[in-house]
Amino acid sequence: MGLPSDIWNSPQVLEALSGNALLPGSHPSASVYSGHQFGQWAGQLGDGRAISLGEINTPVGVQDIQLKGAGPTPYSRRGDGRAVLRSSIREFLASEAMHGLGIATTRALCVTGSPTPVYREERETAAVVTRLAASFIRFGHFEHFGSTGQTQELKALADHVVQAHFPSLEHLQDAARYTALLQEVTRRTAELMAQWQAVGFCHGVMNTDNMSVLGLTLDYGPFQFMDGFDPGHICNHSDSSGRYAYSRQPQVAYWNLFCLGQALMPLIDAQEPALAALETYKTLFPHALDQRMRAKLGLTDAHVGDRELVETLLQAMQQDRVDFTVMWRRLSQAVYESSHSTHAFEPVRDLFLHREVFDAWRIQYEARLGEADRRSVGLRMLQTNPKYIFRNHLGELAIQQAKTGDFGMVQSLLTVLQQPFDEHPAHQAWSNLAPEWASSIEISCSS
Ligand code: AMP
Ligand code: MG
């Protein structure tokens, strides 16, 4: 974050970042928001366990520092305002992994463990995640003032977001400004969904109160980076209907954008411009996804048959539950090595049960690559398809160790996940296929 590297030696800073003392000038706050959860209007929610300490200037711009799990707020409802060590380590590592992958996300500065007991399904211990973002404003903040009819507050919030985060829209007035705001959030959300789909990330709880107006990945709960490719994969054990299954995420984001649009209606006045802004999602998302998937294949220009080429590969992967990350990485390596080896594709082929399906696809793919220099295409792919991904079982192992007071694996995972496209020979095993027991890990909303 560009903060001084000796910041951790300051007892005052440690106290502040763990929520035990205030830094000078800090005015802590929790904010109110409402939202739709699992497709239903849930009414008022709010920061039940997040407390903003205030904003700091950093080389990457102004950042809001938030403590998650530091205790009750006026919006805690029946909750205890706490977070458990398990989910805090998951959020900490996942947000840094996302950033390492080049995907827009809130960041995490540190996790502080505590012996304080916290009761979920069983007794656990408390922790605080200290997280940062240019803004933690959610669709739900707009839905709140939209639903209560507080149009002045709604306008103030929208103007704040425009002024602080979308200055290029500031010259617009009235309805035009808020329509442009909706359009910009739509654009960022479409881009984010393409990024999630392209790395096999499942969020798990895409409620509107977990959607960032800046298009950041926000609120890491029962998320999962997919192992074997399954479009219907549901990572949240509490999501029995599969509303937030992997393949549904882009559609759910669109639905959520409609909730935001609805909330902004008092400022936009007419339906047509709002609908037109939302409608752009239908072209922005597929375009962004096509671009990402082409990049995964090492293609720099668009051809007519590209989508089909991607679809055929994904269908073959689905049929054989081929590991998403390993497949793309081995394919990248294979293209690179095919410049000098005739057996380069064997390690990819070995991942498929239906080898003839892969062979047929490979012929099409190589024809599409044409005369392109395999070495440079492969190198590009190795910078696009990560070797290391934050798999559930890696998180589990790190958490088990952390529960004994040893944060060694959390620290090493952090280092590896911050550079997921590089080779880390000492941690080669973390790039392997998930072990058998990984499929029995159940992650619920409880955190
Ligand atoms: P989530 O599903 O984690 O996004 O949380 C949904 C809502 O419940 C948010 O408003 C949270 O602030 C609130 N919440 C979740 N866990 C707690 C807790 N332990 N204490 C207070 N509020 C909570
Ligand atoms: Mg949330």
CSV table of C-alpha atoms and ligand atoms in Angstrom, one decimal:
chain,number,residue,atom,x,y,z
A,1,MET,CA,0.0,0.0,0.0
A,2,GLY,CA,3.0,2.2,0.0
A,3,LEU,CA,2.9,2.5,3.7
A,4,PRO,CA,6.3,2.6,5.5
A,5,SER,CA,7.7,-0.9,5.9
A,6,ASP,CA,8.4,-0.4,9.6
A,7,ILE,CA,4.8,0.5,10.3
A,8,TRP,CA,4.4,-2.8,12.1
A,9,ASN,CA,6.9,-1.7,14.8
A,10,SER,CA,4.7,1.0,16.0
A,11,PRO,CA,2.6,-0.1,19.0
A,12,GLN,CA,0.2,2.7,18.3
A,13,VAL,CA,-0.4,1.5,14.7
A,14,LEU,CA,-0.9,-2.1,15.8
A,15,GLU,CA,-3.4,-1.0,18.4
A,16,ALA,CA,-5.3,1.0,15.9
A,17,LEU,CA,-5.3,-1.6,13.1
A,18,SER,CA,-6.6,-4.2,15.5
A,19,GLY,CA,-9.4,-1.9,16.8
A,20,ASN,CA,-8.0,-1.3,20.3
A,21,ALA,CA,-7.2,2.4,20.0
A,22,LEU,CA,-7.8,5.3,17.6
A,23,LEU,CA,-5.3,7.0,15.4
A,24,PRO,CA,-5.3,10.8,15.7
A,25,GLY,CA,-8.0,12.2,13.4
A,26,SER,CA,-9.9,9.0,13.1
A,27,HIS,CA,-13.7,9.2,13.3
A,28,PRO,CA,-15.0,5.6,13.3
A,29,SER,CA,-18.3,4.9,11.7
A,30,ALA,CA,-20.6,2.1,10.7
A,31,SER,CA,-23.0,2.8,7.9
A,32,VAL,CA,-26.6,1.9,7.2
A,33,TYR,CA,-27.6,-0.1,4.1
A,34,SER,CA,-30.4,-2.3,3.0
A,35,GLY,CA,-30.6,-4.9,0.3
A,36,HIS,CA,-31.9,-8.0,-1.5
A,37,GLN,CA,-30.7,-11.3,-0.1
A,38,PHE,CA,-31.2,-14.5,-2.1
A,39,GLY,CA,-33.6,-12.6,-4.4
A,40,GLN,CA,-35.8,-11.3,-1.5
A,41,TRP,CA,-36.0,-7.8,-0.1
A,42,ALA,CA,-34.3,-8.1,3.3
A,43,GLY,CA,-34.9,-4.5,4.5
A,44,GLN,CA,-32.3,-2.7,6.6
A,45,LEU,CA,-29.0,-4.4,7.2
A,46,GLY,CA,-25.9,-2.1,7.6
A,47,ASP,CA,-22.4,-2.6,8.8
A,48,GLY,CA,-23.1,-5.1,11.5
A,49,ARG,CA,-19.5,-5.9,12.1
A,50,ALA,CA,-17.5,-3.5,10.0
A,51,ILE,CA,-16.2,-0.2,11.3
A,52,SER,CA,-14.6,2.4,9.1
A,53,LEU,CA,-11.8,4.2,10.8
A,54,GLY,CA,-11.6,6.9,8.2
A,55,GLU,CA,-9.7,7.6,5.1
A,56,ILE,CA,-5.9,7.7,4.6
A,57,ASN,CA,-3.8,9.1,1.7
A,58,THR,CA,-1.7,6.4,0.0
A,59,PRO,CA,0.3,6.3,-3.2
A,60,VAL,CA,-2.7,4.5,-4.8
A,61,GLY,CA,-5.1,7.1,-3.7
A,62,VAL,CA,-7.4,7.7,-0.8
A,63,GLN,CA,-8.3,4.5,1.0
A,64,ASP,CA,-11.0,3.8,3.6
A,65,ILE,CA,-9.7,1.6,6.4
A,66,GLN,CA,-12.2,-0.8,7.8
A,67,LEU,CA,-12.1,-3.2,10.7
A,68,LYS,CA,-14.2,-6.3,10.1
A,69,GLY,CA,-15.1,-8.1,13.4
A,70,ALA,CA,-14.1,-5.5,15.9
A,71,GLY,CA,-17.3,-5.6,17.8
A,72,PRO,CA,-21.0,-4.5,17.7
A,73,THR,CA,-22.2,-1.5,15.8
A,74,PRO,CA,-25.7,0.1,15.8
A,75,TYR,CA,-26.4,-2.2,12.9
A,76,SER,CA,-25.4,-5.5,14.5
A,77,ARG,CA,-29.0,-6.6,15.0
A,78,ARG,CA,-28.8,-9.9,16.8
A,79,GLY,CA,-25.2,-10.5,15.7
A,80,ASP,CA,-22.2,-10.2,17.9
A,81,GLY,CA,-20.2,-7.9,15.6
A,82,ARG,CA,-17.4,-10.5,15.6
A,83,ALA,CA,-15.7,-12.5,12.9
A,84,VAL,CA,-14.0,-15.9,13.5
A,85,LEU,CA,-10.3,-16.6,12.7
A,86,ARG,CA,-11.3,-19.1,10.0
A,87,SER,CA,-13.3,-16.7,7.9
A,88,SER,CA,-10.9,-13.8,8.6
A,89,ILE,CA,-7.9,-15.7,7.2
A,90,ARG,CA,-10.0,-16.7,4.2
A,91,GLU,CA,-10.9,-13.1,3.5
A,92,PHE,CA,-7.4,-11.9,4.1
A,93,LEU,CA,-5.8,-14.4,1.7
A,94,ALA,CA,-8.6,-14.4,-0.9
A,95,SER,CA,-8.5,-10.6,-1.3
A,96,GLU,CA,-4.8,-10.5,-1.8
A,97,ALA,CA,-5.0,-13.5,-4.2
A,98,MET,CA,-7.6,-11.6,-6.2
A,99,HIS,CA,-5.3,-8.6,-6.3
A,100,GLY,CA,-2.4,-10.8,-7.4
A,101,LEU,CA,-4.6,-12.0,-10.2
A,102,GLY,CA,-5.2,-8.5,-11.3
A,103,ILE,CA,-8.9,-8.5,-10.3
A,104,ALA,CA,-10.5,-5.5,-8.7
A,105,THR,CA,-11.0,-6.2,-5.0
A,106,THR,CA,-11.0,-4.7,-1.6
A,107,ARG,CA,-7.5,-5.3,-0.1
A,108,ALA,CA,-6.4,-6.7,3.2
A,109,LEU,CA,-3.7,-5.2,5.4
A,110,CYS,CA,-3.6,-7.7,8.2
A,111,VAL,CA,-5.5,-10.2,10.4
A,112,THR,CA,-5.4,-9.9,14.1
A,113,GLY,CA,-6.2,-13.1,16.1
A,114,SER,CA,-7.7,-13.0,19.5
A,115,PRO,CA,-8.3,-15.6,22.2
A,116,THR,CA,-11.8,-14.1,22.7
A,117,PRO,CA,-14.3,-16.9,22.2
A,118,VAL,CA,-17.0,-16.6,19.5
A,119,TYR,CA,-19.9,-19.0,19.1
A,120,ARG,CA,-21.0,-20.2,15.7
A,121,GLU,CA,-21.9,-23.9,15.1
A,122,GLU,CA,-19.2,-24.5,17.6
A,123,ARG,CA,-16.9,-22.4,19.8
A,124,GLU,CA,-14.2,-20.6,17.8
A,125,THR,CA,-12.0,-17.6,18.4
A,126,ALA,CA,-12.4,-14.0,17.2
A,127,ALA,CA,-10.3,-12.2,14.7
A,128,VAL,CA,-10.3,-8.8,13.0
A,129,VAL,CA,-9.5,-8.3,9.3
A,130,THR,CA,-8.2,-4.8,8.6
A,131,ARG,CA,-9.2,-4.1,5.0
A,132,LEU,CA,-8.9,-1.2,2.6
A,133,ALA,CA,-10.8,0.0,-0.4
A,134,ALA,CA,-11.2,3.3,-2.2
A,135,SER,CA,-14.8,2.9,-1.0
A,136,PHE,CA,-16.9,0.2,0.6
A,137,ILE,CA,-20.1,1.7,-0.8
A,138,ARG,CA,-22.5,-1.0,-1.9
A,139,PHE,CA,-25.6,-1.2,-4.1
A,140,GLY,CA,-27.4,-1.7,-0.8
A,141,HIS,CA,-26.5,1.8,0.4
A,142,PHE,CA,-28.5,3.2,-2.6
A,143,GLU,CA,-31.3,0.7,-2.1
A,144,HIS,CA,-31.6,1.9,1.5
A,145,PHE,CA,-32.3,5.6,0.7
A,146,GLY,CA,-34.3,4.5,-2.3
A,147,SER,CA,-36.6,2.3,-0.3
A,148,THR,CA,-37.1,4.8,2.6
A,149,GLY,CA,-37.9,7.7,0.1
A,150,GLN,CA,-35.0,9.8,1.5
A,151,THR,CA,-34.3,11.4,-1.9
A,152,GLN,CA,-32.1,14.1,-0.5
A,153,GLU,CA,-29.8,11.5,1.1
A,154,LEU,CA,-29.9,9.4,-2.0
A,155,LYS,CA,-28.8,12.4,-4.0
A,156,ALA,CA,-26.0,13.3,-1.6
A,157,LEU,CA,-24.7,9.7,-1.7
A,158,ALA,CA,-24.8,9.6,-5.5
A,159,ASP,CA,-23.1,13.0,-5.7
A,160,HIS,CA,-20.4,11.9,-3.3
A,161,VAL,CA,-19.7,8.7,-5.3
A,162,VAL,CA,-19.5,10.7,-8.5
A,163,GLN,CA,-17.3,13.4,-7.0
A,164,ALA,CA,-14.9,11.0,-5.1
A,165,HIS,CA,-14.8,8.1,-7.6
A,166,PHE,CA,-16.1,9.1,-11.0
A,167,PRO,CA,-14.9,12.6,-11.5
A,168,SER,CA,-15.3,12.4,-15.3
A,169,LEU,CA,-19.1,12.4,-14.7
A,170,GLU,CA,-19.0,15.5,-12.5
A,171,HIS,CA,-19.8,17.9,-15.4
A,172,LEU,CA,-23.1,16.2,-16.0
A,173,GLN,CA,-26.2,17.6,-14.2
A,174,ASP,CA,-29.3,16.0,-12.7
A,175,ALA,CA,-30.7,12.9,-14.3
A,176,ALA,CA,-27.9,12.7,-16.9
A,177,ARG,CA,-25.4,12.5,-14.1
A,178,TYR,CA,-27.2,9.7,-12.3
A,179,THR,CA,-27.9,7.8,-15.5
A,180,ALA,CA,-24.2,8.0,-16.3
A,181,LEU,CA,-23.4,6.7,-12.8
A,182,LEU,CA,-25.6,3.7,-13.3
A,183,GLN,CA,-24.0,3.1,-16.7
A,184,GLU,CA,-20.5,3.3,-15.1
A,185,VAL,CA,-21.4,0.8,-12.3
A,186,THR,CA,-22.9,-1.4,-15.0
A,187,ARG,CA,-19.7,-1.3,-17.0
A,188,ARG,CA,-17.5,-2.1,-14.0
A,189,THR,CA,-19.7,-4.9,-12.9
A,190,ALA,CA,-19.7,-6.5,-16.3
A,191,GLU,CA,-15.9,-6.3,-16.4
A,192,LEU,CA,-15.7,-7.8,-12.9
A,193,MET,CA,-18.0,-10.7,-13.8
A,194,ALA,CA,-15.9,-11.5,-16.8
A,195,GLN,CA,-12.9,-11.6,-14.6
A,196,TRP,CA,-14.5,-13.9,-12.0
A,197,GLN,CA,-15.7,-16.3,-14.7
A,198,ALA,CA,-12.3,-16.4,-16.3
A,199,VAL,CA,-10.5,-17.5,-13.2
A,200,GLY,CA,-13.3,-19.8,-11.9
A,201,PHE,CA,-14.1,-17.7,-8.9
A,202,CYS,CA,-17.5,-18.3,-7.2
A,203,HIS,CA,-18.5,-15.6,-4.8
A,204,GLY,CA,-21.2,-17.5,-3.0
A,205,VAL,CA,-23.4,-14.7,-1.7
A,206,MET,CA,-24.1,-12.2,-4.4
A,207,ASN,CA,-26.7,-10.3,-2.4
A,208,THR,CA,-27.0,-6.7,-3.4
A,209,ASP,CA,-25.5,-5.6,-0.1
A,210,ASN,CA,-22.3,-7.4,-1.2
A,211,MET,CA,-22.0,-5.6,-4.5
A,212,SER,CA,-19.6,-2.7,-4.7
A,213,VAL,CA,-20.5,0.3,-6.7
A,214,LEU,CA,-16.8,0.6,-7.7
A,215,GLY,CA,-17.0,-2.9,-9.2
A,216,LEU,CA,-14.7,-4.4,-6.5
A,217,THR,CA,-14.9,-8.0,-5.3
A,218,LEU,CA,-16.4,-7.4,-1.8
A,219,ASP,CA,-17.2,-9.5,1.3
A,220,TYR,CA,-15.5,-12.8,1.0
A,221,GLY,CA,-17.7,-15.4,2.7
A,222,PRO,CA,-18.3,-18.9,1.4
A,223,PHE,CA,-16.4,-18.1,-1.9
A,224,GLN,CA,-14.4,-20.7,-3.8
A,225,PHE,CA,-12.0,-20.9,-6.6
A,226,MET,CA,-13.3,-23.8,-8.5
A,227,ASP,CA,-11.4,-27.1,-8.7
A,228,GLY,CA,-12.9,-29.5,-11.3
A,229,PHE,CA,-14.8,-27.5,-13.9
A,230,ASP,CA,-18.6,-27.6,-13.3
A,231,PRO,CA,-20.7,-24.6,-14.5
A,232,GLY,CA,-23.4,-25.6,-12.0
A,233,HIS,CA,-21.0,-25.5,-9.1
A,234,ILE,CA,-22.5,-24.1,-5.8
A,235,CYS,CA,-19.8,-23.1,-3.3
A,236,ASN,CA,-22.1,-21.9,-0.6
A,237,HIS,CA,-23.4,-24.8,1.4
A,238,SER,CA,-26.5,-22.7,2.5
A,239,ASP,CA,-27.5,-21.9,-1.1
A,240,SER,CA,-29.7,-24.9,-1.7
A,241,SER,CA,-31.4,-23.6,-4.9
A,242,GLY,CA,-28.0,-22.7,-6.5
A,243,ARG,CA,-29.0,-19.1,-7.0
A,244,TYR,CA,-25.4,-18.2,-6.9
A,245,ALA,CA,-23.9,-21.1,-8.8
A,246,TYR,CA,-20.9,-20.3,-10.9
A,247,SER,CA,-22.7,-20.1,-14.2
A,248,ARG,CA,-25.4,-17.9,-12.8
A,249,GLN,CA,-23.1,-15.2,-11.5
A,250,PRO,CA,-23.2,-12.9,-14.6
A,251,GLN,CA,-27.0,-13.1,-14.7
A,252,VAL,CA,-27.3,-12.4,-11.0
A,253,ALA,CA,-25.1,-9.4,-11.3
A,254,TYR,CA,-27.5,-8.1,-14.0
A,255,TRP,CA,-30.4,-8.7,-11.7
A,256,ASN,CA,-28.6,-6.8,-8.9
A,257,LEU,CA,-27.9,-3.9,-11.2
A,258,PHE,CA,-31.6,-3.6,-11.8
A,259,CYS,CA,-32.0,-3.3,-8.0
A,260,LEU,CA,-29.5,-0.4,-8.1
A,261,GLY,CA,-31.3,1.1,-11.1
A,262,GLN,CA,-34.6,0.9,-9.2
A,263,ALA,CA,-33.0,2.6,-6.2
A,264,LEU,CA,-31.8,5.4,-8.4
A,265,MET,CA,-35.1,6.0,-10.1
A,266,PRO,CA,-36.0,9.1,-8.0
A,267,LEU,CA,-32.9,10.8,-9.4
A,268,ILE,CA,-33.2,9.5,-13.0
A,269,ASP,CA,-36.9,10.3,-13.3
A,270,ALA,CA,-37.6,8.5,-16.6
A,271,GLN,CA,-37.5,4.7,-17.2
A,272,GLU,CA,-36.0,4.7,-20.7
A,273,PRO,CA,-32.5,6.1,-19.9
A,274,ALA,CA,-32.2,3.8,-16.8
A,275,LEU,CA,-33.2,0.8,-18.8
A,276,ALA,CA,-30.8,1.8,-21.6
A,277,ALA,CA,-27.9,2.1,-19.2
A,278,LEU,CA,-28.7,-1.3,-17.8
A,279,GLU,CA,-29.2,-2.8,-21.2
A,280,THR,CA,-25.5,-2.2,-22.1
A,281,TYR,CA,-24.7,-5.0,-19.7
A,282,LYS,CA,-25.9,-7.4,-22.4
A,283,THR,CA,-23.2,-6.4,-24.8
A,284,LEU,CA,-20.5,-5.3,-22.3
A,285,PHE,CA,-20.4,-8.6,-20.4
A,286,PRO,CA,-20.1,-11.0,-23.3
A,287,HIS,CA,-17.6,-8.7,-24.9
A,288,ALA,CA,-15.5,-8.6,-21.8
A,289,LEU,CA,-15.8,-12.4,-21.3
A,290,ASP,CA,-14.8,-13.1,-24.9
A,291,GLN,CA,-11.8,-10.9,-24.5
A,292,ARG,CA,-10.7,-12.7,-21.3
A,293,MET,CA,-11.3,-16.2,-22.7
A,294,ARG,CA,-9.4,-15.3,-25.9
A,295,ALA,CA,-6.5,-14.1,-23.8
A,296,LYS,CA,-6.5,-17.4,-21.9
A,297,LEU,CA,-6.0,-19.1,-25.2
A,298,GLY,CA,-3.2,-16.7,-26.1
A,299,LEU,CA,-5.2,-15.0,-28.9
A,300,THR,CA,-4.8,-11.3,-29.4
A,301,ASP,CA,-7.3,-10.7,-32.1
A,302,ALA,CA,-10.9,-11.7,-32.5
A,303,HIS,CA,-12.1,-14.3,-35.1
A,304,VAL,CA,-15.6,-15.5,-35.8
A,305,GLY,CA,-15.2,-19.0,-34.5
A,306,ASP,CA,-13.5,-18.1,-31.2
A,307,ARG,CA,-16.5,-18.4,-29.0
A,308,GLU,CA,-17.2,-21.9,-30.3
A,309,LEU,CA,-13.5,-22.8,-29.7
A,310,VAL,CA,-13.8,-21.8,-26.1
A,311,GLU,CA,-17.2,-23.4,-25.7
A,312,THR,CA,-16.0,-26.8,-27.1
A,313,LEU,CA,-13.1,-26.8,-24.7
A,314,LEU,CA,-15.2,-25.9,-21.7
A,315,GLN,CA,-17.7,-28.6,-22.6
A,316,ALA,CA,-15.0,-31.2,-22.7
A,317,MET,CA,-13.7,-29.9,-19.4
A,318,GLN,CA,-17.1,-30.1,-17.9
A,319,GLN,CA,-17.7,-33.6,-19.2
A,320,ASP,CA,-14.6,-34.9,-17.4
A,321,ARG,CA,-14.6,-32.4,-14.5
A,322,VAL,CA,-11.1,-31.3,-15.5
A,323,ASP,CA,-9.4,-29.0,-13.0
A,324,PHE,CA,-10.0,-25.4,-14.2
A,325,THR,CA,-6.7,-23.9,-13.1
A,326,VAL,CA,-4.4,-26.8,-13.9
A,327,MET,CA,-5.9,-27.2,-17.4
A,328,TRP,CA,-5.3,-23.6,-18.4
A,329,ARG,CA,-1.8,-23.6,-16.9
A,330,ARG,CA,-0.8,-26.8,-18.6
A,331,LEU,CA,-2.2,-25.6,-21.8
A,332,SER,CA,-0.1,-22.4,-21.5
A,333,GLN,CA,3.0,-24.5,-20.8
A,334,ALA,CA,2.2,-26.8,-23.7
A,335,VAL,CA,1.9,-24.0,-26.2
A,336,TYR,CA,5.2,-22.6,-25.0
A,337,GLU,CA,6.9,-26.0,-25.3
A,338,SER,CA,5.3,-26.9,-28.6
A,339,SER,CA,7.9,-24.5,-30.2
A,340,HIS,CA,10.5,-27.3,-29.7
A,341,SER,CA,8.7,-30.5,-28.6
A,342,THR,CA,6.2,-32.7,-30.4
A,343,HIS,CA,4.8,-34.2,-27.1
A,344,ALA,CA,4.1,-30.8,-25.5
A,345,PHE,CA,0.4,-31.3,-25.3
A,346,GLU,CA,0.6,-34.7,-23.5
A,347,PRO,CA,0.2,-33.3,-19.9
A,348,VAL,CA,-2.9,-31.4,-21.0
A,349,ARG,CA,-4.4,-34.4,-22.8
A,350,ASP,CA,-3.7,-36.6,-19.7
A,351,LEU,CA,-6.2,-34.4,-17.7
A,352,PHE,CA,-9.1,-35.6,-20.0
A,353,LEU,CA,-10.8,-39.0,-19.8
A,354,HIS,CA,-12.2,-38.5,-23.3
A,355,ARG,CA,-8.8,-37.9,-24.9
A,356,GLU,CA,-10.2,-38.1,-28.4
A,357,VAL,CA,-12.4,-35.0,-27.6
A,358,PHE,CA,-9.3,-33.1,-26.5
A,359,ASP,CA,-7.3,-34.2,-29.6
A,360,ALA,CA,-10.1,-33.0,-31.9
A,361,TRP,CA,-10.2,-29.7,-30.1
A,362,ARG,CA,-6.4,-29.3,-30.2
A,363,ILE,CA,-6.4,-29.6,-34.0
A,364,GLN,CA,-8.8,-26.8,-34.2
A,365,TYR,CA,-6.9,-24.7,-31.7
A,366,GLU,CA,-3.6,-25.2,-33.4
A,367,ALA,CA,-5.2,-24.3,-36.7
A,368,ARG,CA,-6.5,-21.1,-35.1
A,369,LEU,CA,-3.0,-20.2,-33.7
A,370,GLY,CA,-1.8,-20.6,-37.3
A,371,GLU,CA,1.7,-19.2,-37.8
A,372,ALA,CA,1.9,-17.4,-34.4
A,373,ASP,CA,5.2,-17.9,-32.6
A,374,ARG,CA,4.4,-20.6,-30.0
A,375,ARG,CA,7.0,-19.4,-27.6
A,376,SER,CA,5.7,-15.9,-27.3
A,377,VAL,CA,2.1,-17.0,-27.3
A,378,GLY,CA,2.9,-19.5,-24.5
A,379,LEU,CA,4.8,-16.8,-22.5
A,380,ARG,CA,1.7,-14.5,-22.8
A,381,MET,CA,-0.6,-17.4,-21.7
A,382,LEU,CA,1.7,-18.1,-18.7
A,383,GLN,CA,1.1,-14.5,-17.6
A,384,THR,CA,-2.7,-14.9,-18.1
A,385,ASN,CA,-3.4,-18.3,-16.6
A,386,PRO,CA,-2.3,-18.5,-13.0
A,387,LYS,CA,-0.3,-21.4,-11.6
A,388,TYR,CA,-1.4,-20.7,-8.0
A,389,ILE,CA,-5.0,-20.2,-7.0
A,390,PHE,CA,-6.4,-19.9,-3.4
A,391,ARG,CA,-8.0,-23.4,-3.3
A,392,ASN,CA,-10.3,-24.3,-0.4
A,393,HIS,CA,-8.1,-27.0,0.9
A,394,LEU,CA,-5.1,-24.7,1.0
A,395,GLY,CA,-7.1,-22.3,3.1
A,396,GLU,CA,-8.2,-25.2,5.4
A,397,LEU,CA,-4.6,-26.3,6.0
A,398,ALA,CA,-3.4,-22.7,6.7
A,399,ILE,CA,-6.4,-22.2,9.1
A,400,GLN,CA,-5.7,-25.5,11.0
A,401,GLN,CA,-2.2,-24.3,11.5
A,402,ALA,CA,-3.2,-20.8,12.5
A,403,LYS,CA,-5.5,-22.2,15.1
A,404,THR,CA,-2.5,-23.6,16.9
A,405,GLY,CA,-0.9,-20.2,16.8
A,406,ASP,CA,1.4,-20.8,13.9
A,407,PHE,CA,0.8,-18.3,11.0
A,408,GLY,CA,3.6,-19.7,8.9
A,409,MET,CA,1.5,-21.2,6.2
A,410,VAL,CA,-0.8,-18.1,6.0
A,411,GLN,CA,2.3,-16.0,5.5
A,412,SER,CA,3.8,-18.3,2.8
A,413,LEU,CA,0.5,-18.7,1.0
A,414,LEU,CA,0.2,-14.9,1.0
A,415,THR,CA,3.6,-14.6,-0.7
A,416,VAL,CA,2.8,-17.2,-3.3
A,417,LEU,CA,-0.7,-15.9,-4.0
A,418,GLN,CA,0.5,-12.3,-4.5
A,419,GLN,CA,2.6,-13.6,-7.4
A,420,PRO,CA,0.3,-16.3,-8.8
A,421,PHE,CA,1.8,-16.4,-12.3
A,422,ASP,CA,5.3,-17.0,-11.1
A,423,GLU,CA,7.0,-20.3,-10.3
A,424,HIS,CA,7.5,-20.9,-6.6
A,425,PRO,CA,9.6,-24.1,-6.5
A,426,ALA,CA,9.4,-24.4,-2.7
A,427,HIS,CA,5.6,-24.5,-2.9
A,428,GLN,CA,5.2,-26.5,-6.1
A,429,ALA,CA,2.7,-28.8,-4.3
A,430,TRP,CA,0.3,-25.9,-3.8
A,431,SER,CA,-0.3,-25.8,-7.6
A,432,ASN,CA,-1.3,-29.5,-7.7
A,433,LEU,CA,-4.8,-30.8,-8.1
A,434,ALA,CA,-6.9,-30.7,-5.0
A,435,PRO,CA,-6.8,-33.8,-2.9
A,436,GLU,CA,-9.8,-36.1,-2.5
A,437,TRP,CA,-10.7,-34.7,0.9
A,438,ALA,CA,-11.1,-31.2,-0.6
A,439,SER,CA,-14.5,-32.1,-2.1
A,440,SER,CA,-15.9,-32.8,1.4
A,441,ILE,CA,-15.1,-29.2,2.7
A,442,GLU,CA,-18.4,-27.5,3.4
A,443,ILE,CA,-18.4,-23.7,3.6
A,444,SER,CA,-21.6,-22.0,4.8
A,445,CYS,CA,-22.5,-18.4,5.5
A,446,SER,CA,-21.5,-18.8,9.1
A,447,SER,CA,-18.4,-16.6,9.7
B,1,AMP,P1,-22.8,-11.2,5.0
B,1,AMP,O1,-23.7,-12.4,4.6
B,1,AMP,O2,-21.6,-11.6,5.7
B,1,AMP,O3,-22.6,-10.3,3.9
B,1,AMP,O4,-23.7,-10.4,6.1
B,1,AMP,C1,-25.0,-9.9,5.9
B,1,AMP,C2,-25.3,-8.9,7.0
B,1,AMP,O5,-25.3,-9.5,8.3
B,1,AMP,C3,-24.4,-7.7,7.0
B,1,AMP,O6,-25.2,-6.6,7.2
B,1,AMP,C4,-23.5,-8.0,8.1
B,1,AMP,O7,-22.9,-6.8,8.7
B,1,AMP,C5,-24.3,-8.7,9.1
B,1,AMP,N1,-23.6,-9.7,9.9
B,1,AMP,C6,-23.0,-10.8,9.6
B,1,AMP,N2,-22.4,-11.4,10.6
B,1,AMP,C7,-22.6,-10.6,11.7
B,1,AMP,C8,-22.2,-10.6,13.0
B,1,AMP,N3,-21.5,-11.7,13.5
B,1,AMP,N4,-22.6,-9.6,13.8
B,1,AMP,C9,-23.3,-8.6,13.4
B,1,AMP,N5,-23.7,-8.5,12.1
B,1,AMP,C10,-23.3,-9.5,11.2
B,2,MG,MG,-21.9,-8.6,3.5
